[in-house]
Short mmCIF file of C-alpha atoms in Angstrom, two decimals:
data_model
loop_
_atom_site.label_atom_id
_atom_site.label_comp_id
_atom_site.label_asym_id
_atom_site.label_seq_id
_atom_site.Cartn_x
_atom_site.Cartn_y
_atom_site.Cartn_z
CA MET A 1101 -1.15 -22.67 -8.44
CA ILE A 1102 -2.14 -19.84 -10.78
CA GLN A 1103 -0.78 -16.34 -10.07
CA PRO A 1104 -3.60 -13.84 -9.49
CA ASP A 1105 -4.08 -10.42 -11.08
CA LEU A 1106 -3.79 -7.27 -9.03
CA GLN A 1107 -7.20 -5.71 -9.69
CA GLY A 1108 -6.56 -2.46 -7.81
CA SER A 1109 -4.38 -0.68 -5.26
CA PHE A 1110 -4.84 2.56 -3.32
CA ILE A 1111 -2.82 4.33 -0.65
CA CYS A 1112 -5.10 6.09 1.84
CA GLU A 1113 -5.41 7.46 5.37
CA ASP A 1114 -7.73 4.71 6.62
CA VAL A 1115 -9.77 1.67 5.57
CA ARG A 1116 -12.97 0.94 7.44
CA GLN A 1117 -14.90 -2.28 7.27
CA GLU A 1118 -18.63 -1.64 7.27
CA MET A 1119 -21.23 -3.82 8.99
CA ASN A 1120 -22.05 -5.44 5.63
CA GLY A 1121 -18.38 -6.40 5.13
CA MET A 1122 -17.68 -3.79 2.46
CA HIS A 1123 -14.67 -1.48 2.73
CA SER A 1124 -14.71 2.31 2.81
CA LEU A 1125 -11.46 4.00 1.85
CA VAL A 1126 -10.86 7.29 3.65
CA GLY A 1127 -8.55 9.97 2.28
CA VAL A 1128 -7.21 8.36 -0.89
CA LEU A 1129 -3.82 10.00 -1.43
CA SER A 1130 -1.93 11.00 -4.54
CA ALA A 1131 0.73 12.86 -2.50
CA ILE A 1132 1.69 13.63 1.08
CA PRO A 1133 1.86 17.39 1.73
CA ALA A 1134 4.14 18.55 4.55
CA PRO A 1135 5.26 21.99 5.74
CA ALA A 1136 8.51 20.64 7.23
CA LEU A 1137 10.45 17.44 7.78
CA PRO A 1138 10.47 14.95 9.24
CA ILE A 1139 6.78 14.17 8.94
CA ARG A 1140 5.40 11.33 11.05
CA LEU A 1141 2.11 9.63 10.18
CA LEU A 1142 0.27 7.62 12.79
CA LYS A 1143 -1.28 5.44 10.09
CA LEU A 1144 -1.08 5.00 6.34
CA CYS A 1145 -3.00 2.19 4.62
CA LEU A 1146 -2.49 0.29 1.39
CA TRP A 1147 -5.64 -1.39 0.03
CA THR A 1148 -5.18 -4.11 -2.61
CA ARG A 1149 -7.60 -6.47 -4.39
CA TRP A 1150 -6.43 -9.73 -6.01
CA CYS A 1151 -8.51 -11.91 -8.37
CA SER A 1152 -8.37 -14.57 -11.11
CA GLY A 1153 -5.87 -16.89 -9.47
CA SER A 1154 -5.71 -19.86 -7.13
CA GLY A 1155 -3.28 -21.00 -4.47
CA GLN A 1156 -1.35 -19.67 -1.47
CA PHE A 1157 0.47 -16.36 -1.84
CA ARG A 1158 2.51 -13.80 0.08
CA GLN A 1159 2.12 -10.07 -0.56
CA VAL A 1160 4.90 -7.78 0.60
CA SER A 1161 4.31 -4.04 0.31
CA LYS A 1162 6.98 -1.39 0.78
CA ILE A 1163 7.29 2.37 0.73
CA VAL A 1164 10.78 3.20 -0.49
CA THR A 1165 12.81 6.41 -0.35
CA PRO A 1166 13.44 8.58 -3.44
CA ASP A 1167 16.92 7.07 -3.92
CA ASP A 1168 15.40 3.51 -3.81
CA HIS A 1169 17.91 2.48 -1.11
CA GLY A 1170 15.84 2.99 2.04
CA ILE A 1171 12.53 1.61 3.25
CA VAL A 1172 10.10 3.94 5.03
CA GLY A 1173 7.64 1.13 5.79
CA GLU A 1174 7.06 -2.54 5.00
CA SER A 1175 4.15 -4.90 5.57
CA THR A 1176 3.52 -8.57 4.73
CA VAL A 1177 0.33 -10.61 4.45
CA ASP A 1178 -0.23 -14.23 3.41
CA PHE A 1179 -3.45 -15.01 1.57
CA GLN A 1180 -5.23 -17.78 -0.29
CA LEU A 1181 -7.47 -17.88 -3.35
CA ARG A 1182 -9.40 -21.14 -3.43
CA GLU A 1183 -10.71 -20.91 -7.00
CA MET A 1184 -10.32 -18.77 -10.12
CA GLU A 1185 -13.59 -16.91 -9.53
CA SER A 1186 -12.66 -15.82 -6.02
CA HIS A 1187 -11.00 -12.61 -4.90
CA THR A 1188 -9.39 -11.26 -1.76
CA THR A 1189 -8.82 -7.80 -0.38
CA ASN A 1190 -5.68 -7.08 1.65
CA VAL A 1191 -5.15 -4.02 3.79
CA HIS A 1192 -1.62 -3.18 4.86
CA TYR A 1193 -1.27 -0.81 7.81
CA PHE A 1194 1.90 1.22 8.05
CA THR A 1195 1.86 2.66 11.56
CA GLY A 1196 4.15 5.31 12.98
CA ILE A 1197 6.06 5.81 9.75
CA GLN A 1198 8.27 8.81 9.23
CA PHE A 1199 9.32 10.52 6.00
CA GLN A 1200 12.77 12.11 6.29
CA GLU A 1201 12.97 13.79 2.88
CA PHE A 1202 10.88 15.50 0.24
CA GLY A 1203 10.68 13.89 -3.17
CA ILE A 1204 9.16 11.00 -5.06
CA HIS A 1205 8.91 7.96 -2.82
CA HIS A 1206 7.46 4.77 -4.33
CA VAL A 1207 4.97 2.16 -3.21
CA GLU A 1208 6.05 -1.33 -4.28
CA ILE A 1209 3.81 -4.40 -4.22
CA TYR A 1210 5.41 -7.83 -4.46
CA LEU A 1211 3.71 -11.17 -4.91
CA ASP A 1212 5.90 -14.10 -3.83
CA ASP A 1213 9.07 -11.99 -4.27
CA GLU A 1214 8.08 -10.70 -7.75
CA LEU A 1215 7.50 -6.96 -8.18
CA ILE A 1216 3.93 -6.60 -9.48
CA LEU A 1217 3.30 -2.86 -9.17
CA ARG A 1218 5.31 0.25 -8.38
CA PHE A 1219 3.73 3.69 -8.22
CA PRO A 1220 4.90 7.15 -7.07
CA LEU A 1221 4.03 8.66 -3.71
CA PRO A 1222 5.37 12.24 -3.69
CA VAL A 1223 6.15 13.93 -0.39
CA LEU A 1224 5.71 17.61 -1.19
CA GLN A 1225 6.74 20.70 0.74
CA ILE A 1226 3.88 23.14 1.22
CA LYS A 1227 3.98 26.67 2.56
CA GLN A 1228 2.09 27.34 5.78
CA GLN A 1229 -0.45 30.13 5.75
CA GLY A 1230 0.24 33.18 7.90
#
C-alpha cells in the first residue's frame, strides 16, 4: 500500500456528473454568507481528487465549529487505487446541515485517520438590503 496524494479539494453547492463522466462543480465557495442564524443548507458538497498511490483507503471529511469541539457535518467514503498512475474523485454530500454560529469553521480531510488537509470555511454575517 502506498498513500496517495490529495491533488485537489473544493467545497461547493453541487457536483454534477456529465454524460461524458466529467464533473462540473457548481458554486465553489470560499465563505458562507448568512443574514441570520441558524442557517440551514439543504446540500453542501466536498469534491476531492486523489492520485499517485495504491491500495484501499478510507476518507473521512468533517466540517468543524470555530471552537474545534463540534462537528457540523461528517461524511465517509472508502476507495481503492489499483496502480500508481490511477486517480479517483470522491464527492462528499453534507445534506441538511445547520450552522449555529458565525466565525471560521474548518473543513478537515482525513485519510485512514490521518489529517491530510484542513482549510477555513468562514460563516459570515451579511446585512440584508432594504
